[in-house]
Tab-separated table of C-alpha atoms in Angstrom:
chain	number	residue	atom	x	y	z
F	1	MET	CA	0.007	0.000	0.000
F	2	ARG	CA	2.853	2.342	0.949
F	3	PHE	CA	4.656	1.391	-2.285
F	4	LEU	CA	1.561	2.217	-4.348
F	5	ARG	CA	1.050	5.541	-2.553
F	6	GLN	CA	4.667	6.562	-3.150
F	7	THR	CA	4.410	5.492	-6.811
F	8	LEU	CA	1.291	7.591	-7.332
F	9	THR	CA	2.833	10.548	-5.455
F	10	VAL	CA	5.832	10.550	-7.827
F	11	ALA	CA	3.569	10.199	-10.870
F	12	ALA	CA	1.279	13.015	-9.715
F	13	LYS	CA	4.276	15.246	-9.049
F	14	ASP	CA	5.688	14.654	-12.538
F	15	LEU	CA	2.330	15.224	-14.211
F	16	ARG	CA	1.681	18.401	-12.207
F	17	SER	CA	5.159	19.723	-13.044
F	18	GLU	CA	4.718	18.958	-16.735
F	19	LEU	CA	1.230	20.416	-16.953
F	20	ARG	CA	2.527	23.623	-15.357
F	21	THR	CA	5.549	24.054	-17.616
F	22	LYS	CA	4.303	22.123	-20.682
F	23	GLU	CA	7.934	21.908	-21.801
F	24	ALA	CA	7.908	18.310	-23.022
F	25	LEU	CA	4.234	18.273	-23.929
F	26	ASN	CA	4.382	21.265	-26.260
F	27	ALA	CA	7.601	20.100	-27.906
F	28	SER	CA	6.385	16.545	-28.340
F	29	LEU	CA	2.931	17.430	-29.666
F	30	SER	CA	4.113	20.035	-32.137
F	31	PHE	CA	6.894	17.695	-33.320
F	32	ALA	CA	4.399	14.845	-33.831
F	33	LEU	CA	1.971	17.033	-35.763
F	34	VAL	CA	4.727	18.432	-37.996
F	35	ILE	CA	6.028	14.946	-38.794
F	36	LEU	CA	2.510	13.738	-39.587
F	37	LEU	CA	2.100	16.682	-41.929
F	38	LEU	CA	5.466	16.100	-43.616
F	39	PHE	CA	4.821	12.378	-44.073
F	40	SER	CA	1.486	13.213	-45.700
F	41	PHE	CA	3.380	15.235	-48.308
F	42	ALA	CA	5.918	12.451	-48.821
F	43	PHE	CA	3.392	9.630	-49.225
F	44	ASP	CA	0.264	9.714	-51.385
F	45	PRO	CA	-2.660	9.262	-48.940
F	46	THR	CA	-4.822	7.614	-51.618
F	47	ALA	CA	-2.251	4.962	-52.575
F	48	ASP	CA	-2.654	1.396	-51.281
F	49	THR	CA	1.036	1.212	-50.415
F	50	THR	CA	0.615	4.135	-48.010
F	51	ARG	CA	-2.166	2.265	-46.188
F	52	GLU	CA	0.065	-0.782	-46.035
F	53	ILE	CA	2.714	1.172	-44.141
F	54	SER	CA	0.308	3.309	-42.131
F	55	GLY	CA	1.023	1.418	-38.899
F	56	GLY	CA	4.745	1.973	-39.382
F	57	LEU	CA	4.330	5.691	-40.036
F	58	LEU	CA	2.123	6.116	-36.999
F	59	TRP	CA	4.507	4.358	-34.623
F	60	LEU	CA	7.538	6.207	-35.993
F	61	VAL	CA	5.782	9.431	-35.111
F	62	PHE	CA	4.872	8.160	-31.627
F	63	ALA	CA	8.418	6.883	-31.017
F	64	PHE	CA	10.045	10.172	-32.069
F	65	ALA	CA	7.559	12.273	-30.108
F	66	GLY	CA	7.909	9.981	-27.128
F	67	ALA	CA	11.671	10.545	-26.973
F	68	LEU	CA	11.055	14.227	-26.252
F	69	ILE	CA	8.842	13.339	-23.276
F	70	LEU	CA	11.243	10.678	-22.015
F	71	ASN	CA	14.247	13.010	-22.230
F	72	ARG	CA	12.674	15.363	-19.697
F	73	SER	CA	11.628	12.606	-17.299
F	74	PHE	CA	14.791	12.442	-15.181
F	75	ALA	CA	16.392	15.589	-16.599
F	76	ARG	CA	13.829	17.736	-14.764
F	77	GLU	CA	15.155	16.294	-11.505
F	78	LEU	CA	18.608	17.744	-12.138
F	79	GLU	CA	17.460	21.315	-11.528
F	80	ASN	CA	18.255	22.182	-7.890
F	81	ASP	CA	19.588	18.607	-7.354
F	82	CYS	CA	16.079	17.273	-6.799
F	83	LEU	CA	17.148	13.796	-7.906
F	84	ASP	CA	19.404	13.527	-4.847
F	85	ALA	CA	16.481	14.363	-2.565
F	86	LEU	CA	14.358	11.693	-4.248
F	87	ILE	CA	17.059	9.019	-4.057
F	88	ALA	CA	17.856	9.922	-0.450
F	89	SER	CA	14.187	9.612	0.546
F	90	PRO	CA	12.810	6.252	1.701
F	91	VAL	CA	10.986	5.784	-1.606
F	92	PRO	CA	12.143	2.451	-3.071
F	93	GLY	CA	13.842	2.723	-6.478
F	94	PRO	CA	11.114	0.623	-8.151
F	95	ALA	CA	8.374	2.955	-6.794
F	96	LEU	CA	10.271	5.978	-8.051
F	97	PHE	CA	10.730	4.300	-11.422
F	98	LEU	CA	7.105	3.183	-11.746
F	99	GLY	CA	5.882	6.648	-10.775
F	100	LYS	CA	7.982	8.232	-13.484
F	101	ALA	CA	7.075	5.575	-16.064
F	102	LEU	CA	3.382	6.059	-15.241
F	103	ALA	CA	3.625	9.822	-15.749
F	104	ASN	CA	5.415	9.299	-19.077
F	105	TYR	CA	2.787	6.744	-20.079
F	106	VAL	CA	-0.068	9.182	-19.438
F	107	LEU	CA	1.697	11.957	-21.376
F	108	LEU	CA	2.501	9.629	-24.282
F	109	LEU	CA	-1.086	8.365	-24.444
F	110	GLY	CA	-2.259	12.000	-24.429
F	111	ILE	CA	-0.083	12.728	-27.464
F	112	GLU	CA	-1.358	9.613	-29.218
F	113	VAL	CA	-5.012	10.482	-28.560
F	114	VAL	CA	-4.483	13.902	-30.166
F	115	CYS	CA	-2.426	12.577	-33.089
F	116	LEU	CA	-4.616	9.618	-34.022
F	117	PRO	CA	-7.573	11.570	-35.511
F	118	VAL	CA	-5.131	13.912	-37.273
F	119	PHE	CA	-3.437	10.850	-38.756
F	120	GLY	CA	-6.845	9.535	-39.898
F	121	VAL	CA	-7.582	12.782	-41.735
F	122	PHE	CA	-4.133	13.194	-43.345
F	123	TYR	CA	-3.809	9.574	-44.481
F	124	ASN	CA	-7.411	8.868	-45.306
F	125	VAL	CA	-7.702	5.917	-42.913
F	126	HIS	CA	-10.571	4.983	-40.633
F	127	VAL	CA	-8.914	4.915	-37.204
F	128	ALA	CA	-12.064	3.727	-35.440
F	129	GLY	CA	-12.519	0.536	-37.503
F	130	GLN	CA	-11.399	-1.727	-34.645
F	131	PRO	CA	-11.402	0.701	-31.689
F	132	LEU	CA	-10.974	-1.776	-28.829
F	133	TRP	CA	-8.146	-3.736	-30.426
F	134	LEU	CA	-6.438	-0.508	-31.495
F	135	ALA	CA	-6.776	0.887	-27.965
F	136	LEU	CA	-5.246	-2.325	-26.573
F	137	VAL	CA	-2.272	-2.112	-28.953
F	138	LEU	CA	-1.755	1.562	-28.089
F	139	LEU	CA	-1.911	0.812	-24.349
F	140	LEU	CA	0.515	-2.135	-24.530
F	141	ALA	CA	3.046	-0.621	-26.922
F	142	SER	CA	3.011	2.750	-25.165
F	143	TRP	CA	3.749	1.036	-21.844
F	144	GLY	CA	6.717	-0.702	-23.492
F	145	VAL	CA	8.018	2.603	-24.845
F	146	SER	CA	7.502	4.306	-21.459
F	147	VAL	CA	9.223	1.582	-19.433
F	148	VAL	CA	12.310	1.260	-21.640
F	149	GLY	CA	12.488	5.036	-22.168
F	150	THR	CA	12.206	5.825	-18.467
F	151	LEU	CA	14.939	3.344	-17.583
F	152	PHE	CA	17.293	4.817	-20.182
F	153	SER	CA	16.294	8.331	-19.166
F	154	ALA	CA	17.620	7.463	-15.674
F	155	LEU	CA	20.733	5.880	-17.167
F	156	THR	CA	21.615	8.883	-19.346
F	157	VAL	CA	20.523	11.655	-16.981
F	158	ASN	CA	24.072	12.636	-16.003
F	159	LEU	CA	25.472	12.539	-19.545
F	160	ARG	CA	26.192	15.800	-21.308
F	161	LEU	CA	24.785	14.478	-24.620
F	162	ARG	CA	21.736	12.831	-23.061
F	163	GLU	CA	19.328	14.277	-25.670
F	164	LEU	CA	21.334	12.410	-28.298
F	165	MET	CA	22.200	9.327	-26.269
F	166	LEU	CA	18.676	8.533	-25.148
F	167	PRO	CA	17.197	7.905	-28.634
F	168	MET	CA	20.388	6.127	-29.732
F	169	LEU	CA	20.079	3.673	-26.861
F	170	VAL	CA	16.296	3.398	-26.667
F	171	TYR	CA	15.318	2.793	-30.288
F	172	PRO	CA	17.370	-0.402	-30.782
F	173	MET	CA	15.915	-1.774	-27.528
F	174	LEU	CA	12.410	-0.880	-28.694
F	175	ILE	CA	12.650	-2.731	-32.028
F	176	PRO	CA	10.590	-5.777	-30.894
F	177	CYS	CA	7.948	-3.555	-29.279
F	178	LEU	CA	7.694	-1.177	-32.247
F	179	MET	CA	7.715	-4.024	-34.789
F	180	ALA	CA	4.847	-5.737	-33.011
F	181	ALA	CA	2.937	-2.458	-32.687
F	182	MET	CA	3.439	-1.672	-36.392
F	183	GLN	CA	2.424	-5.180	-37.510
F	184	LEU	CA	-0.705	-4.998	-35.393
F	185	THR	CA	-1.698	-1.406	-36.141
F	186	THR	CA	-1.630	-1.659	-39.967
F	187	PRO	CA	-4.458	-4.274	-40.266
F	188	LEU	CA	-6.424	-2.580	-37.466
F	189	LEU	CA	-6.348	0.702	-39.354
F	190	ALA	CA	-7.665	-1.211	-42.383
F	191	GLY	CA	-10.562	-2.408	-40.226
F	192	GLN	CA	-9.399	-6.052	-40.055
F	193	PRO	CA	-9.797	-7.962	-36.783
F	194	LEU	CA	-6.762	-9.509	-35.081
F	195	GLN	CA	-6.527	-13.214	-35.776
F	196	GLY	CA	-4.091	-15.904	-36.880
F	197	ASP	CA	-0.442	-14.825	-37.029
F	198	LEU	CA	-1.292	-11.362	-35.725
F	199	LEU	CA	-2.058	-12.821	-32.296
F	200	ALA	CA	1.573	-13.954	-32.102
F	201	TRP	CA	2.597	-10.268	-32.431
F	202	MET	CA	0.174	-9.439	-29.634
F	203	ARG	CA	1.750	-12.107	-27.432
F	204	MET	CA	5.167	-10.674	-28.258
F	205	LEU	CA	4.021	-7.209	-27.206
F	206	ILE	CA	2.689	-8.525	-23.897
F	207	GLY	CA	5.886	-10.509	-23.356
F	208	PHE	CA	8.018	-7.447	-24.107
F	209	ASP	CA	6.101	-5.397	-21.538
F	210	ILE	CA	6.407	-8.063	-18.844
F	211	ILE	CA	10.115	-8.739	-19.453
F	212	PHE	CA	11.221	-5.118	-19.654
F	213	THR	CA	9.060	-3.974	-16.736
F	214	SER	CA	10.577	-6.740	-14.582
F	215	LEU	CA	14.113	-5.969	-15.767
F	216	ALA	CA	13.687	-2.246	-15.111
F	217	LEU	CA	12.365	-2.873	-11.593
F	218	VAL	CA	15.346	-5.107	-10.820
F	219	LEU	CA	17.951	-2.766	-12.348
F	220	ILE	CA	16.712	0.654	-11.292
F	221	ASP	CA	18.569	0.818	-7.939
F	222	THR	CA	21.843	0.031	-9.683
F	223	VAL	CA	21.102	2.620	-12.361
F	224	LEU	CA	20.300	5.336	-9.817
F	225	ILE	CA	22.948	4.664	-7.162
F	226	GLY	CA	25.629	2.861	-9.115
D	1	MET	CA	24.184	1.684	18.945
D	2	SER	CA	26.066	4.234	16.850
D	3	ALA	CA	24.146	6.846	14.923
D	4	LEU	CA	26.620	6.377	12.112
D	5	ALA	CA	29.261	3.698	11.618
D	6	VAL	CA	31.649	4.048	8.689
D	7	GLU	CA	33.716	0.883	8.149
D	8	GLY	CA	36.652	0.831	5.740
D	9	VAL	CA	34.995	2.879	3.030
D	10	TRP	CA	36.777	3.203	-0.306
D	11	LYS	CA	35.364	5.020	-3.296
D	12	PHE	CA	37.003	4.832	-6.716
D	13	TYR	CA	36.276	7.020	-9.720
D	14	GLY	CA	37.866	4.888	-12.411
D	15	ASP	CA	41.279	4.063	-10.934
D	16	TYR	CA	41.394	7.149	-8.726
D	17	PRO	CA	40.613	6.511	-5.067
D	18	ALA	CA	38.558	9.490	-3.874
D	19	LEU	CA	38.127	7.856	-0.463
D	20	ARG	CA	40.740	5.540	1.072
D	21	ASP	CA	39.790	3.229	3.878
D	22	ILE	CA	37.749	5.711	5.908
D	23	SER	CA	36.483	4.422	9.258
D	24	PHE	CA	34.878	6.297	12.131
D	25	GLU	CA	31.804	6.240	14.323
D	26	VAL	CA	29.412	8.963	15.401
D	27	GLU	CA	27.410	8.497	18.591
D	28	PRO	CA	23.841	9.766	18.957
D	29	GLY	CA	23.729	13.393	20.089
D	30	GLN	CA	27.142	14.291	18.656
D	31	CYS	CA	27.692	17.155	16.248
D	32	VAL	CA	30.611	16.335	13.987
D	33	ALA	CA	32.407	18.882	11.845
D	34	LEU	CA	33.690	17.125	8.704
D	35	LEU	CA	36.659	19.197	7.617
D	36	GLY	CA	39.144	19.079	4.784
D	37	ARG	CA	40.573	21.132	1.937
D	38	ASN	CA	38.830	21.399	-1.420
D	39	GLY	CA	38.944	18.028	-3.167
D	40	ALA	CA	39.720	16.141	0.048
D	41	GLY	CA	36.652	13.922	-0.444
D	42	LYS	CA	34.115	15.483	1.942
D	43	THR	CA	31.248	15.624	-0.533
D	44	THR	CA	32.023	12.136	-1.843
D	45	LEU	CA	31.970	10.818	1.697
D	46	LEU	CA	28.685	12.593	2.472
D	47	ARG	CA	27.130	11.138	-0.680
D	48	VAL	CA	28.189	7.641	0.360
D	49	LEU	CA	26.866	8.215	3.910
D	50	ALA	CA	23.526	9.440	2.529
D	51	GLY	CA	23.183	6.452	0.236
D	52	LEU	CA	23.402	8.581	-2.904
D	53	SER	CA	26.485	6.732	-4.040
D	54	ARG	CA	27.644	3.181	-3.356
D	55	ALA	CA	30.993	2.652	-1.635
D	56	SER	CA	33.458	0.665	-3.790
D	57	LYS	CA	34.579	-1.179	-0.643
D	58	GLY	CA	33.449	-1.078	2.956
D	59	GLY	CA	30.075	-0.109	4.353
D	60	VAL	CA	28.037	2.481	6.175
D	61	LYS	CA	25.486	1.792	8.876
D	62	VAL	CA	22.947	4.323	10.096
D	63	PHE	CA	21.474	3.305	13.434
D	64	ASP	CA	22.639	-0.256	12.714
D	65	ARG	CA	21.014	-0.432	9.269
D	66	ASP	CA	22.730	-0.283	5.923
D	67	THR	CA	22.478	3.247	4.567
D	68	LEU	CA	21.235	1.818	1.260
D	69	ASP	CA	18.299	0.308	3.164
D	70	ARG	CA	15.331	2.488	2.315
D	71	ASP	CA	14.021	2.346	5.885
D	72	ALA	CA	17.310	3.691	7.218
D	73	ARG	CA	16.801	6.727	5.017
D	74	SER	CA	13.694	7.784	6.913
D	75	SER	CA	16.011	8.777	9.763
D	76	ILE	CA	18.343	10.900	7.587
D	77	GLY	CA	17.882	14.556	6.653
D	78	ILE	CA	20.097	16.045	3.964
D	79	ILE	CA	21.092	19.494	2.852
D	80	GLY	CA	23.397	19.279	-0.154
D	81	HIS	CA	24.748	21.757	-2.662
D	82	GLY	CA	21.382	22.175	-4.414
D	83	ILE	CA	18.186	23.220	-2.618
D	84	ALA	CA	16.325	20.090	-3.855
D	85	ILE	CA	13.059	21.986	-4.282
D	86	TYR	CA	10.883	22.009	-7.401
D	87	ASP	CA	10.608	25.458	-8.985
D	88	GLU	CA	7.345	24.699	-10.786
D	89	LEU	CA	5.521	23.633	-7.604
D	90	SER	CA	4.298	25.877	-4.805
D	91	ALA	CA	5.981	25.938	-1.396
D	92	LEU	CA	3.101	23.930	0.094
D	93	GLU	CA	3.120	21.427	-2.759
D	94	ASN	CA	6.872	20.892	-2.357
D	95	LEU	CA	6.696	20.172	1.359
D	96	ARG	CA	3.519	18.081	0.986
D	97	LEU	CA	5.300	16.051	-1.701
D	98	PHE	CA	8.290	15.248	0.516
D	99	ALA	CA	6.054	14.610	3.531
D	100	ALA	CA	4.132	12.090	1.409
D	101	LEU	CA	7.343	10.487	0.126
D	102	TYR	CA	8.466	10.036	3.753
D	103	SER	CA	5.013	8.531	4.500
D	104	LEU	CA	4.278	11.045	7.272
D	105	ASP	CA	0.843	10.731	8.862
D	106	ASP	CA	-0.626	14.049	7.752
D	107	PRO	CA	1.481	15.516	4.918
D	108	ALA	CA	-0.583	18.678	4.553
D	109	LYS	CA	-0.509	19.483	8.302
D	110	THR	CA	3.225	18.796	8.529
D	111	ALA	CA	3.880	20.967	5.484
D	112	LEU	CA	1.888	23.864	6.944
D	113	HIS	CA	3.658	23.528	10.290
D	114	TRP	CA	7.070	23.826	8.616
D	115	LEU	CA	5.963	26.721	6.418
D	116	GLU	CA	4.966	28.564	9.595
D	117	ARG	CA	8.224	27.658	11.305
D	118	THR	CA	10.285	28.985	8.410
D	119	GLY	CA	8.144	32.122	7.990
D	120	LEU	CA	6.795	31.123	4.583
D	121	GLU	CA	3.124	30.568	5.450
D	122	ARG	CA	2.045	33.780	3.671
D	123	VAL	CA	3.493	32.585	0.372
D	124	LYS	CA	2.537	28.939	0.751
D	125	ASP	CA	0.654	28.892	-2.573
D	126	GLY	CA	3.256	30.857	-4.511
D	127	LEU	CA	5.373	29.022	-7.064
D	128	VAL	CA	8.952	28.529	-5.885
D	129	ARG	CA	10.347	29.987	-9.128
D	130	GLU	CA	8.884	33.342	-8.039
D	131	PHE	CA	10.610	33.212	-4.636
D	132	SER	CA	13.659	35.201	-3.627
D	133	ARG	CA	16.890	33.309	-2.974
D	134	GLY	CA	16.472	33.593	0.781
D	135	MET	CA	12.915	32.207	0.682
D	136	ARG	CA	14.026	29.267	-1.440
D	137	GLN	CA	16.821	28.515	1.036
D	138	ARG	CA	14.441	28.576	3.990
D	139	LEU	CA	12.125	26.201	2.116
D	140	ALA	CA	15.078	23.878	1.502
D	141	VAL	CA	15.825	23.891	5.232
D	142	ALA	CA	12.177	23.047	5.940
D	143	ARG	CA	12.358	20.198	3.428
D	144	ALA	CA	15.377	18.697	5.178
D	145	PHE	CA	13.830	18.896	8.671
D	146	LEU	CA	10.154	18.097	8.022
D	147	HIS	CA	10.377	14.369	8.725
D	148	ASN	CA	12.145	14.992	12.049
D	149	PRO	CA	15.382	13.178	11.084
D	150	ARG	CA	17.571	11.625	13.789
D	151	LEU	CA	20.704	12.135	11.652
D	152	LEU	CA	21.408	15.288	9.678
D	153	LEU	CA	24.004	15.215	6.890
D	154	LEU	CA	24.855	18.732	5.789
D	155	ASP	CA	27.204	19.610	2.951
D	156	GLU	CA	28.409	23.214	3.230
D	157	PRO	CA	25.062	24.170	4.779
D	158	PHE	CA	25.891	27.834	5.455
D	159	THR	CA	27.693	28.629	2.211
D	160	ALA	CA	24.890	30.082	0.080
D	161	LEU	CA	22.513	31.104	2.876
D	162	ASP	CA	21.464	34.639	3.690
D	163	ASP	CA	21.506	35.923	7.311
D	164	ARG	CA	17.939	34.910	8.036
D	165	ALA	CA	18.397	31.411	6.686
D	166	ILE	CA	21.665	31.002	8.629
D	167	ALA	CA	19.924	32.002	11.862
D	168	LEU	CA	17.050	29.650	11.087
D	169	LEU	CA	19.366	26.723	10.331
D	170	GLN	CA	21.531	27.342	13.417
D	171	GLY	CA	18.410	27.458	15.582
D	172	LEU	CA	17.049	24.248	14.102
D	173	LEU	CA	20.401	22.483	14.503
D	174	ARG	CA	20.635	23.511	18.163
D	175	ASP	CA	17.057	22.272	18.737
D	176	ALA	CA	17.862	19.001	16.977
D	177	LEU	CA	20.988	18.472	19.084
D	178	LYS	CA	19.105	19.270	22.300
D	179	ALA	CA	16.507	16.682	21.328
D	180	GLY	CA	19.232	14.038	20.953
D	181	GLY	CA	19.697	14.334	17.219
D	182	THR	CA	23.028	13.763	15.471
D	183	VAL	CA	24.633	16.154	13.017
D	184	LEU	CA	27.495	15.669	10.576
D	185	MET	CA	28.362	18.704	8.546
D	186	SER	CA	31.092	19.471	6.100
D	187	THR	CA	32.141	23.074	5.923
D	188	HIS	CA	34.953	25.502	5.217
D	189	GLN	CA	33.586	27.982	7.755
D	190	LEU	CA	35.739	26.598	10.563
D	191	ARG	CA	34.858	28.969	13.367
D	192	GLU	CA	31.054	28.598	12.991
D	193	ALA	CA	31.324	24.830	12.609
D	194	LEU	CA	33.712	24.341	15.529
D	195	GLU	CA	31.493	26.421	17.843
D	196	LEU	CA	28.653	23.986	17.224
D	197	ALA	CA	30.731	20.798	16.952
D	198	THR	CA	31.392	18.295	19.714
D	199	ASN	CA	33.720	16.238	17.502
D	200	VAL	CA	35.905	16.686	14.474
D	201	VAL	CA	36.726	14.473	11.492
D	202	LEU	CA	39.484	15.734	9.217
D	203	ILE	CA	39.972	14.259	5.741
D	204	SER	CA	43.072	14.819	3.680
D	205	ARG	CA	43.396	13.523	0.110
D	206	GLY	CA	40.686	10.916	0.703
D	207	LYS	CA	42.255	9.600	3.919
D	208	LEU	CA	41.138	10.057	7.473
D	209	ALA	CA	43.726	12.417	8.944
D	210	HIS	CA	42.219	12.941	12.376
D	211	GLN	CA	39.133	12.183	14.391
D	212	GLY	CA	38.290	13.071	17.966
D	213	PRO	CA	36.604	15.557	20.245
D	214	ARG	CA	36.679	19.225	19.410
D	215	THR	CA	39.192	20.868	21.766
D	216	GLN	CA	39.596	24.380	23.090
D	217	GLU	CA	42.779	24.717	21.011
D	218	MET	CA	40.767	24.188	17.843
D	219	LEU	CA	38.228	26.768	18.925
D	220	ASP	CA	40.909	29.352	19.782
D	221	ASP	CA	42.829	28.779	16.592
D	222	PRO	CA	40.842	27.060	13.797
D	223	GLY	CA	44.017	26.774	11.676
D	224	TYR	CA	45.575	24.548	14.375
D	225	LEU	CA	43.741	21.478	13.080
D	226	TYR	CA	45.131	21.735	9.563
D	227	ARG	CA	48.648	22.600	10.760
D	228	THR	CA	48.758	19.690	13.175
D	229	TYR	CA	46.972	16.890	11.297
D	230	GLY	CA	46.457	17.982	7.735
D	231	GLU	CA	48.417	19.433	4.872
D	232	ALA	CA	50.059	22.760	5.551
């Protein structure tokens, strides 16, 4: 119970801070919308090939926009040495990590909810064809991105080139998660239900989330304290 | 039971030993001045004691518990180089946050009590980024004391403080010591530190150069300690 309370306290603090400053949110949302717009110029929205890669385009946008949110996650703790106060408090590392991951998750989902209808308009796809399955894929893949990104945000927080290092480290780790999300999102955007081989991608996404959440919870104390 | 037991602590940065086999104990109720020249290893040692950094060798116990044990941290209060306060939150939100993180019974009540004690109750809802430097420092002091820590680890606590914050911190430290609390503070302000200290730990180039009670000689001539035990 205490663990859960501390996790939610950290998450609420991060969300309150971000909603006050809107630093990451504004940067991430405007970046996502600009990329969506640019991709719509690069690919013909009426072409079948564009629809075939729609899931890939969408998740590239989410992954790039997500990096801007994840970069700020631990970096905001550097101002005034707040990270030291958090680490020195009796909050367990896993609670601190989960709180931050949860805040990133909510922010990332917020960006996705805004971008999805815009994507539907620009690329001429019906995003609400399979709403429940699509929501499930967004929830699972976004959690994967948040967990891996938050862990690497902690790992790179003291690096001078952290804005560069974070995406360089995170994207290779996210390949299985993003591949599964792309493979699942494309047929869902075409209104097809998930069945057959696609369920294997879903299992992979769930497995990715479980494995990386467990790994992050085990490793976070070492990452934070050394 | 010692308030703080440091046993053979080494800390390496790469191959460089920033701390070399440091051992000492601090009894409850003592006020220890941690002294040493710039680069001697005071901040590194304080970070290891506070559990912010892991010792390469050796260990630290706070009231018989490993300092990396999260429960042991409930009994530690820290003032470091930064104020460790969130600029984008209000004074009340900051203290309520830390009170909640320390699982205090009534975070809001505790936060208000410390805002009153530090003279910040009138600006409790103001964002910290709009505060003057002195107000921010007083809030940082409140943050360090709000969970009633039994051990205070202070790294150059008086360096960046204004007069009002120094008076506040000195008063709180005296109250904490009277109540049986333990204080370990690193500082370059020898006279102020030695007036408050019951004991002295001197570090030179990462090694323990001297430890023992603070004597009248040290108080009369603060330079005596460095001349006798440290580097000239």
